[in-house]
mmCIF file of C-alpha atoms in Angstrom:
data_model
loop_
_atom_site.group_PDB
_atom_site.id
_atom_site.type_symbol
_atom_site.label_atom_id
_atom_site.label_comp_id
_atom_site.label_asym_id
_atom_site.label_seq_id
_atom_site.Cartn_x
_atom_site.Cartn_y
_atom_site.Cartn_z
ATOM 1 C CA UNK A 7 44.491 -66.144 19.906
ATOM 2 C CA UNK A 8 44.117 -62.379 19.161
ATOM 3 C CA UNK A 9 47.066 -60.225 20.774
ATOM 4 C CA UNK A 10 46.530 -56.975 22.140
ATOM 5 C CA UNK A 11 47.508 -54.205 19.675
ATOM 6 C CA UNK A 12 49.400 -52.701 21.664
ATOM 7 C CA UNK A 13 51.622 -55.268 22.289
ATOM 8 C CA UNK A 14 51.876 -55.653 18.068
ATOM 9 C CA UNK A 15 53.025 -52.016 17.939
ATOM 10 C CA UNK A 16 56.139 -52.755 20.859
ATOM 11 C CA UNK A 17 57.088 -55.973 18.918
ATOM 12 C CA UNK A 18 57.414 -53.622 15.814
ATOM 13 C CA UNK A 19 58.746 -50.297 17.910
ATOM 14 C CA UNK A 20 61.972 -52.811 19.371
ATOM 15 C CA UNK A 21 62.476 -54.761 15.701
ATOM 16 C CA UNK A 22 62.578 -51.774 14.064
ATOM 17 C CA UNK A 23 64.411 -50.190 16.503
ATOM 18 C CA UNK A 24 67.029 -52.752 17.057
ATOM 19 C CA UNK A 25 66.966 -52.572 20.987
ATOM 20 C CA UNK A 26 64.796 -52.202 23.674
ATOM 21 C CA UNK A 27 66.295 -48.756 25.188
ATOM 22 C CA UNK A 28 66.619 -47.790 21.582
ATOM 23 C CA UNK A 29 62.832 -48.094 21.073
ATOM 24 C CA UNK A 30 61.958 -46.460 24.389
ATOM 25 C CA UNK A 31 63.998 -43.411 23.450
ATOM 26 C CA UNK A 32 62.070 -43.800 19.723
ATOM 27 C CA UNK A 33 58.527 -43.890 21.410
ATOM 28 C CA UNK A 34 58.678 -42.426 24.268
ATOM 29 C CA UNK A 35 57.974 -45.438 26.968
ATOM 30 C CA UNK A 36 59.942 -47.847 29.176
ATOM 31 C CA UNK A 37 62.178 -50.341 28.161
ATOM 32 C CA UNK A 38 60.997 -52.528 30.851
ATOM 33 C CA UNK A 39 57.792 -51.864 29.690
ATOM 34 C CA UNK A 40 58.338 -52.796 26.163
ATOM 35 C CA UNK A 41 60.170 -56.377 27.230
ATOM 36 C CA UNK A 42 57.322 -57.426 28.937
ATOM 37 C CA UNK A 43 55.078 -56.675 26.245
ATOM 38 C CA UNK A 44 56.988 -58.423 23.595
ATOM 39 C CA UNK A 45 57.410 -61.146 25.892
ATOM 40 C CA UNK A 46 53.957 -61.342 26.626
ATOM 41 C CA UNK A 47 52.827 -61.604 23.094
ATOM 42 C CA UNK A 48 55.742 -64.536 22.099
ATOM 43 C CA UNK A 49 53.968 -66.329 25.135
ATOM 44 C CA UNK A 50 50.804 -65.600 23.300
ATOM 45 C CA UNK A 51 51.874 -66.698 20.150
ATOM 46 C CA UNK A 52 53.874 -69.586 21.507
ATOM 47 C CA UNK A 53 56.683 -68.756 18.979
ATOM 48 C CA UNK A 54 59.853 -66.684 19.696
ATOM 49 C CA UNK A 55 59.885 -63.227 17.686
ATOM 50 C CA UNK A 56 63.054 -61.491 18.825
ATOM 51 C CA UNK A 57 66.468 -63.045 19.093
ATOM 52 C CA UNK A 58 68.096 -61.650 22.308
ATOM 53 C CA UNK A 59 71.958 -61.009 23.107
ATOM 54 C CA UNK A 60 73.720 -58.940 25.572
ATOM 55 C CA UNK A 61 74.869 -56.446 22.643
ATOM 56 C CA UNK A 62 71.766 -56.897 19.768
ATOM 57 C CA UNK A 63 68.325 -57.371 19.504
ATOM 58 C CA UNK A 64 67.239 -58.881 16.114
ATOM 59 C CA UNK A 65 63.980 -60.645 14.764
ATOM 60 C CA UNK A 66 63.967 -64.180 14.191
ATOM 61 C CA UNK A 67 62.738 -65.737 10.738
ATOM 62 C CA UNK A 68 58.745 -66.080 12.636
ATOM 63 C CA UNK A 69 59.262 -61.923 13.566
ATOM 64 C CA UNK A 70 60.631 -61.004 10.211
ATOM 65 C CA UNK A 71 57.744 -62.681 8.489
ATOM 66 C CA UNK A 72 55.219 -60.708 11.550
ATOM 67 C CA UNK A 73 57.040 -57.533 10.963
ATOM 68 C CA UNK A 74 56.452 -57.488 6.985
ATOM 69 C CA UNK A 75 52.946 -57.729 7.676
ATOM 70 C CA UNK A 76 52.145 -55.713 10.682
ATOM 71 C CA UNK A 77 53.940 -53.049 9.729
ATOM 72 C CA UNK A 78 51.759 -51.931 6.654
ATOM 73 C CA UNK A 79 48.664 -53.373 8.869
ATOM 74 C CA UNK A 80 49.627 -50.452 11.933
ATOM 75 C CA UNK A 81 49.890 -47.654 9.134
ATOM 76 C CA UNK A 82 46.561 -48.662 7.841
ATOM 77 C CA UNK A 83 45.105 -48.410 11.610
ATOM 78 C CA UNK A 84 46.577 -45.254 12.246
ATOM 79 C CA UNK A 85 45.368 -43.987 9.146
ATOM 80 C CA UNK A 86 42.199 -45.441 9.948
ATOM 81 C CA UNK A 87 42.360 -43.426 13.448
ATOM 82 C CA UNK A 88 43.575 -40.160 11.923
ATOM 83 C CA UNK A 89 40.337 -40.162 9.772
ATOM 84 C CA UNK A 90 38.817 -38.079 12.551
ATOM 85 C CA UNK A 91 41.095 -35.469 12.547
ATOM 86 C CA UNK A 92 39.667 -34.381 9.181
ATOM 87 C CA UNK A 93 36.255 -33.228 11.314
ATOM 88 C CA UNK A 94 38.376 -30.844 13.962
ATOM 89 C CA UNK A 95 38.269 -27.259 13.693
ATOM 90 C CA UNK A 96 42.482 -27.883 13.988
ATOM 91 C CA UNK A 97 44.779 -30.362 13.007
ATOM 92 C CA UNK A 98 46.145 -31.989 16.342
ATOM 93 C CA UNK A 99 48.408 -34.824 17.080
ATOM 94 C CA UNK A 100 52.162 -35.233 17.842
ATOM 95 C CA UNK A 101 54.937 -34.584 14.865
ATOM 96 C CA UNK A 102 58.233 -36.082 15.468
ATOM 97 C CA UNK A 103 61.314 -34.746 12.868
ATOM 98 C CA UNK A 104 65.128 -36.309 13.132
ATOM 99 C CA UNK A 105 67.114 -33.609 11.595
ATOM 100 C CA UNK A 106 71.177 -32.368 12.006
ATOM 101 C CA UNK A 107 72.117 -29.666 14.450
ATOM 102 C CA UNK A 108 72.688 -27.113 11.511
ATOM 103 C CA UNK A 109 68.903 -27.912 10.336
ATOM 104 C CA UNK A 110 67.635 -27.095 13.992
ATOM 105 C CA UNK A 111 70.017 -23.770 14.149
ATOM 106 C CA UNK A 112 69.909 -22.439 11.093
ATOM 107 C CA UNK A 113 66.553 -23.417 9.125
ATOM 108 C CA UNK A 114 63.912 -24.369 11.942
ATOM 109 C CA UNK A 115 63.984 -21.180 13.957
ATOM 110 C CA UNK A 116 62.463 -19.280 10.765
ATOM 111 C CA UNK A 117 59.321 -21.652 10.736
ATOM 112 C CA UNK A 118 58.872 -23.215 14.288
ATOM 113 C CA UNK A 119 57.227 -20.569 15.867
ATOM 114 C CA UNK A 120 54.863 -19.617 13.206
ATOM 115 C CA UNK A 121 53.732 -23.188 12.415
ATOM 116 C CA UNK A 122 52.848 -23.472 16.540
ATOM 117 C CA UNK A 123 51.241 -20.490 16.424
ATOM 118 C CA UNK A 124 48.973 -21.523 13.995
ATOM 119 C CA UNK A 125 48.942 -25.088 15.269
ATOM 120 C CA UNK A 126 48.109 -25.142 18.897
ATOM 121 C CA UNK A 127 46.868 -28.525 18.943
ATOM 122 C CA UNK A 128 50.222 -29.897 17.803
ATOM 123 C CA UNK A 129 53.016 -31.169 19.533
ATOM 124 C CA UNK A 130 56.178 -30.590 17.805
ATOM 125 C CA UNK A 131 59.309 -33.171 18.770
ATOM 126 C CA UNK A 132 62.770 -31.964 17.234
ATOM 127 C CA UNK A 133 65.609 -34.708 17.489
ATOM 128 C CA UNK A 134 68.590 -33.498 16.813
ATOM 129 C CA UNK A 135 71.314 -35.941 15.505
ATOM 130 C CA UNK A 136 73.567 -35.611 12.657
ATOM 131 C CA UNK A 137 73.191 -39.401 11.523
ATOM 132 C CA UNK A 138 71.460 -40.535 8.744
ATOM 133 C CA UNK A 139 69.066 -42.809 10.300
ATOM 134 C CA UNK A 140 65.996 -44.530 9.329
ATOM 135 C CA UNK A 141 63.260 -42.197 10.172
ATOM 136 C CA UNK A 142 60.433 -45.054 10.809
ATOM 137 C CA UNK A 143 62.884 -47.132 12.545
ATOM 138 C CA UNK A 144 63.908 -44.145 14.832
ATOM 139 C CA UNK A 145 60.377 -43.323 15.421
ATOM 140 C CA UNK A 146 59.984 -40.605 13.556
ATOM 141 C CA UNK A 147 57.465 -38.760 10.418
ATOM 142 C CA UNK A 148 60.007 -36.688 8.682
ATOM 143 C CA UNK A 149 63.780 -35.689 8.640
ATOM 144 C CA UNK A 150 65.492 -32.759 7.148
ATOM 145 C CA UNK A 151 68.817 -33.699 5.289
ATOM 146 C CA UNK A 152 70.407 -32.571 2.066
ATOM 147 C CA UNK A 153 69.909 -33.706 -0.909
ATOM 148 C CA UNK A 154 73.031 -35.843 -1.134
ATOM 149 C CA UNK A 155 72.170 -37.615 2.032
ATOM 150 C CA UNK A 156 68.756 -38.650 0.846
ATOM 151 C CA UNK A 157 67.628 -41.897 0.188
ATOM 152 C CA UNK A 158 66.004 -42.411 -3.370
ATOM 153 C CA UNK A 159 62.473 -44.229 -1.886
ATOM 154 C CA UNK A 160 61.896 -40.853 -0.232
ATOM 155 C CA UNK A 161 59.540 -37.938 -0.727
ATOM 156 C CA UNK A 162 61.311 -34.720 -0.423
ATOM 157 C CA UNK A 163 60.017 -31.263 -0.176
ATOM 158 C CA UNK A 164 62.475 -28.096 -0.253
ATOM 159 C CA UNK A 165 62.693 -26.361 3.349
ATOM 160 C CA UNK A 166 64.565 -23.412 3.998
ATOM 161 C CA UNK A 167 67.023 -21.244 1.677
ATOM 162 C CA UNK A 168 67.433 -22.766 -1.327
ATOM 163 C CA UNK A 169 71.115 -21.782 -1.436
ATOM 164 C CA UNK A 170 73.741 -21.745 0.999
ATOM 165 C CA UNK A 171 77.718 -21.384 1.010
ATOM 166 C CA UNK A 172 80.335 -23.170 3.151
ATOM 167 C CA UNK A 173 82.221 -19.716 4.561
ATOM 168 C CA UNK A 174 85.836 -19.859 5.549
ATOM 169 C CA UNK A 175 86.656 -17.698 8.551
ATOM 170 C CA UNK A 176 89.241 -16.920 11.422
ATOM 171 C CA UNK A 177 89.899 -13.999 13.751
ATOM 172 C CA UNK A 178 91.222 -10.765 12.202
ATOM 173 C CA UNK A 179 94.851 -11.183 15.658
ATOM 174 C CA UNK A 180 95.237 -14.909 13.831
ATOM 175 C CA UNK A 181 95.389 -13.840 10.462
ATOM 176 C CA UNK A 182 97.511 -10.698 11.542
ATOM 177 C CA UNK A 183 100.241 -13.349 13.080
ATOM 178 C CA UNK A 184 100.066 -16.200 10.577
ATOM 179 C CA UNK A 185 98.972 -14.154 7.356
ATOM 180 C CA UNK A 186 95.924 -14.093 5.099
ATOM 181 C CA UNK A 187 95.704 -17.525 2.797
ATOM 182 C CA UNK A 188 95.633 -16.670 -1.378
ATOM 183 C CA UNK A 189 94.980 -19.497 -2.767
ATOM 184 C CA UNK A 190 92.935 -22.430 -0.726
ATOM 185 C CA UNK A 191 96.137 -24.954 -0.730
ATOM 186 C CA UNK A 192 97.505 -22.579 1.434
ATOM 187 C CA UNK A 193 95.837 -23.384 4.324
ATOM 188 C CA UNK A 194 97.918 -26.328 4.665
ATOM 189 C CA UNK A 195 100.143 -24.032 6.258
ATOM 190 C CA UNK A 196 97.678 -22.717 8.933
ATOM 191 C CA UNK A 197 96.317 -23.915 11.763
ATOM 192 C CA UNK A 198 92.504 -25.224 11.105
ATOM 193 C CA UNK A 199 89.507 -26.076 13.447
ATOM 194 C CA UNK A 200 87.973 -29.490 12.028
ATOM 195 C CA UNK A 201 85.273 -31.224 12.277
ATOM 196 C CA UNK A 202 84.398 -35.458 12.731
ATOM 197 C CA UNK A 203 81.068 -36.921 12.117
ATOM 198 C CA UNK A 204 79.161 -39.689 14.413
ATOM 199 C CA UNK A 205 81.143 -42.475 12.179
ATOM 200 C CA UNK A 206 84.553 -41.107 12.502
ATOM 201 C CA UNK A 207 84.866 -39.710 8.777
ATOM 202 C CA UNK A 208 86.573 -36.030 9.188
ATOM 203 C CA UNK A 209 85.296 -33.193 7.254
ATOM 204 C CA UNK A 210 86.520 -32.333 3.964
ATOM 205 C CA UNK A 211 87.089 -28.442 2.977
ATOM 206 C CA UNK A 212 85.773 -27.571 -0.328
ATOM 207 C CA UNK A 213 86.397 -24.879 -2.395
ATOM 208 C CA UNK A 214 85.428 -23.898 -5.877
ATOM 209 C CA UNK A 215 85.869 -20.762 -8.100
ATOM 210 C CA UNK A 216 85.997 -20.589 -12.149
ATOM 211 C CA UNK A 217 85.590 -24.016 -12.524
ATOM 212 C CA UNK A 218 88.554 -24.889 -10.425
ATOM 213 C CA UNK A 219 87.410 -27.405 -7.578
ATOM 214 C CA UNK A 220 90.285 -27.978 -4.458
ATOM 215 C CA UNK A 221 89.586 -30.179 -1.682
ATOM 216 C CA UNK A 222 91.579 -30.641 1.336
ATOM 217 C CA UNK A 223 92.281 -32.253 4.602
ATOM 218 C CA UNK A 224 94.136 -29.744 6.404
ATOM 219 C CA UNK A 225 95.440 -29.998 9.918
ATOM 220 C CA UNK A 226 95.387 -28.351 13.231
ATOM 221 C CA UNK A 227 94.977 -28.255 17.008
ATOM 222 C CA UNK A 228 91.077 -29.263 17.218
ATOM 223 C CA UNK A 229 88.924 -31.806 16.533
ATOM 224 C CA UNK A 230 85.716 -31.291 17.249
ATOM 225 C CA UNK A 231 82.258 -33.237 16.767
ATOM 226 C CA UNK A 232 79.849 -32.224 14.033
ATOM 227 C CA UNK A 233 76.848 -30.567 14.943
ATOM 228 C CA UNK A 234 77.068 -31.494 19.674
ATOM 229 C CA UNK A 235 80.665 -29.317 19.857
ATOM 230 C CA UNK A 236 80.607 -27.062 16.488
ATOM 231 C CA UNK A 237 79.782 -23.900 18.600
ATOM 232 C CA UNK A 238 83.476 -24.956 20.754
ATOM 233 C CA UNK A 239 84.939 -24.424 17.228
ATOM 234 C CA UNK A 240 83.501 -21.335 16.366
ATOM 235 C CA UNK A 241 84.292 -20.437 19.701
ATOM 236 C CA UNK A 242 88.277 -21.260 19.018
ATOM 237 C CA UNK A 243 88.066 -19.258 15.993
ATOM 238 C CA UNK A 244 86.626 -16.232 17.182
ATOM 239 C CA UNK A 245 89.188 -16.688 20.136
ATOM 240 C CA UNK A 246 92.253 -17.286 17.398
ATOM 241 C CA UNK A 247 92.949 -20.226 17.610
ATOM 242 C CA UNK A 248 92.804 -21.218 13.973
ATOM 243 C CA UNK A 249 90.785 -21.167 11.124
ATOM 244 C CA UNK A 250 87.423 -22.586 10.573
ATOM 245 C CA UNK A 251 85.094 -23.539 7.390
ATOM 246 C CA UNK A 252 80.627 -23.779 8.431
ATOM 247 C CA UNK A 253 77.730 -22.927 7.453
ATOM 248 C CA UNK A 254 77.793 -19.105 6.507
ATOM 249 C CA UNK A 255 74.372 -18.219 8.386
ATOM 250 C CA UNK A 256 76.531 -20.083 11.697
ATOM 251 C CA UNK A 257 79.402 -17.708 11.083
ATOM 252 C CA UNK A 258 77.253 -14.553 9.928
ATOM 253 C CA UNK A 259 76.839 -13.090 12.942
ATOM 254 C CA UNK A 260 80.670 -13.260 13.837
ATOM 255 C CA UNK A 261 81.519 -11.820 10.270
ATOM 256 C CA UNK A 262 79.154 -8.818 10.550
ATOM 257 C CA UNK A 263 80.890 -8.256 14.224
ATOM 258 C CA UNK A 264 84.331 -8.072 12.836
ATOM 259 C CA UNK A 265 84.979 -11.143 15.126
ATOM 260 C CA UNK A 266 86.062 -13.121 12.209
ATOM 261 C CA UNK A 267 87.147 -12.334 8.770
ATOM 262 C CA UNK A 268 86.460 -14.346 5.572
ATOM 263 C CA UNK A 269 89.246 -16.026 4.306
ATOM 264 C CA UNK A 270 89.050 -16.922 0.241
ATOM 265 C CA UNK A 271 85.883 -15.473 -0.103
ATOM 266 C CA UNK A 272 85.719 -16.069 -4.214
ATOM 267 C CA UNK A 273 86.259 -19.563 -3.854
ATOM 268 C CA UNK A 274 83.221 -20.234 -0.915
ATOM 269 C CA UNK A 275 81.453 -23.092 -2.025
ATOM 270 C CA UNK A 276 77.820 -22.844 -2.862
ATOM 271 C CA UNK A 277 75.251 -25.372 -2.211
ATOM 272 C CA UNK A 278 71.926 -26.434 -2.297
ATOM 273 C CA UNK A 279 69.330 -25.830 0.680
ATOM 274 C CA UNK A 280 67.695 -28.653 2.698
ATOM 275 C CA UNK A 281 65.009 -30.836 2.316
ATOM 276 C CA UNK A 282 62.296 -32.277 4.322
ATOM 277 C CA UNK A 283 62.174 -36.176 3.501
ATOM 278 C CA UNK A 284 59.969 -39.003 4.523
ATOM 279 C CA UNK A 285 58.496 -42.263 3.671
ATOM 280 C CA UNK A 286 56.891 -42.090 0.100
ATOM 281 C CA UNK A 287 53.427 -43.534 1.036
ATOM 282 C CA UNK A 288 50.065 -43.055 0.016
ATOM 283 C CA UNK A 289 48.687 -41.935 3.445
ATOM 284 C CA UNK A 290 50.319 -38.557 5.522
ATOM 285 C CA UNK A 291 49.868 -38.308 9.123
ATOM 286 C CA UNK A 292 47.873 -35.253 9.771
ATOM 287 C CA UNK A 293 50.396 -32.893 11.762
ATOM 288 C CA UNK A 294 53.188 -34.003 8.982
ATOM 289 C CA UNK A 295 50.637 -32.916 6.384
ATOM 290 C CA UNK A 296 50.039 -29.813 8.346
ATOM 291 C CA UNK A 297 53.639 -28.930 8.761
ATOM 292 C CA UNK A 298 54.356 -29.689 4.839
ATOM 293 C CA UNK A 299 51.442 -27.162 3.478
ATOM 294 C CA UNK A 300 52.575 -24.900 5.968
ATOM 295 C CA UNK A 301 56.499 -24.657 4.860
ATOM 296 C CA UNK A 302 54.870 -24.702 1.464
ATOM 297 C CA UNK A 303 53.265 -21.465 2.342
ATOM 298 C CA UNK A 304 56.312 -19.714 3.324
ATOM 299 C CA UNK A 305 57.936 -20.036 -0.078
ATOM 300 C CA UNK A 306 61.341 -17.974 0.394
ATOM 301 C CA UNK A 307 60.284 -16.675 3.781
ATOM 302 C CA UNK A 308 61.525 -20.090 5.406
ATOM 303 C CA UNK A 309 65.018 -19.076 4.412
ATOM 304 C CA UNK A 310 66.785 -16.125 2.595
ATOM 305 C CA UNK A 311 68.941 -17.192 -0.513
ATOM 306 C CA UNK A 312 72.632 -16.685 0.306
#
């Protein structure tokens, strides 16, 4: 009654996944391709493994009790497989990272190219999405998140500057109409460019300085979402529509131009820098082992303290 493997590793791709499309996107493949593949191994087994509606896919209790053990049993295989990448003259194999639009702007750029350049035989994937999702379940090796974000099972390893500030900003005509904020709870008064994350939560402005912490929910004309439409905001601001509160390496080119101003400089927020997380286990994939020395070796040139 053996299955073919490769029909094991769909069943697990579309459990973990929670959807056929959603597994296709994860792996690469078809989603028509992946149906008939778990259905051909539930004929095999002559037991149902997924239970099937027009909204959700989900396991039933026979593919939750298959998952628990396959899932170790595939990372052992691969393992197994990646054992010959230790005789290559170079590392080589596909690296998949989930990480938020700011990570892929602002942190990536500095080590991408070098870490192709001396990788050829790597392929490098880069999702984008500002959810925190389940890195195995999405299909991926790694994520980069902050350290707030990160869930306590994972390994994490510091990428790019370990410092960074939230910087306040808006366009020297807007503050010239409206006037220049003093004290943070002024910006009540103005006109500010928010952001909303995948789950609807808005952003909350931060601001600290001698101990003093103030955190607001001001209001304004747009809404934008975090990470897919934050250039549109920046965009506003340098157009003056408003003021604006990102990253200060997104806004630093702006600032140096004299397109925006700071506003309440002494009271920008400082945080800590990124990390790159994933699954504490005792084997690495090759290219993810690759890609950790390497950021390793970089040290501070990943990222310049702010």
């Amino acid at each position: 009654m053996a299955a073919d493997l490769s029909d094991l590793a769909s069943f697990v791709a579309v459990a973990n996944a929670g959807g056929f499309r959603e597994a296709a996107r994860a792996i690469g493949g078809s989603a028509s391709a992946l149906s008939e593949a778990v259905r051909r191994l539930e004929a095999k087994l002559g037991v149902r493994l997924l239970n099937r509606t027009t909204r959700s896919i989900a396991p039933t209790e026979a593919g939750r009790r298959l998952l628990e053990r396959l899932t170790p049993a595939l990372g052992e295989i691969e393992a197994a497989l990646d054992v010959v990448n230790g005789f290559r003259d170079r590392p080589a194999g596909v690296l998949k990272l989930n990480v938020p639009v700011s990570a892929a702007r602002l942190v990536l750029p500095r080590i991408v190219p070098r870490f192709l350049a001396a990788y050829p035989d790597i392929r490098l994937e880069v999702i984008a999405d500002d959810r925190f999702v389940d890195v195995l379940a999405a299909g991926c090796d790694a994520g980069i998140r902050y350290d707030e974000r990160l869930e306590q099972d994972m390994i994490a390893v510091p990428i790019g500057p370990r410092r960074q500030r939230y910087a306040t900003a808006a366009a020297p005509a807007y503050l010239d109409r409206r006037g220049r904020p003093e004290h943070p709870r002024d910006l009540l008064d103005h006109a500010c460019l928010r952001g909303q994350f995948a789950s609807g939560a808005m952003t909350i402005w931060e601001f600290e300085r001698d101990g003093e912490v103030v955190t607001l929910e001001p209001g304004g004309p747009l809404i934008v979402r975090v990470g897919a439409a934050t250039d549109l905001a920046v965009d506003a601001a340098v157009a003056g529509s408003g003021v604006i509160q990102l990253f200060e390496d997104w806004l630093r080119p702006h600032l140096d131009s004299g397109a925006l101003e700071p506003v309440l400089e002494p009271w920008w927020q400082v945080f800590s820098g990124p990390f790159l997380y994933y699954p504490g286990r005792r084997y690495l994939p090759t290219p993810l082992r690759a890609f950790i020395d390497f950021t390793r070796s970089l040290g501070d040139e990943a990222g310049p303290d702010q």
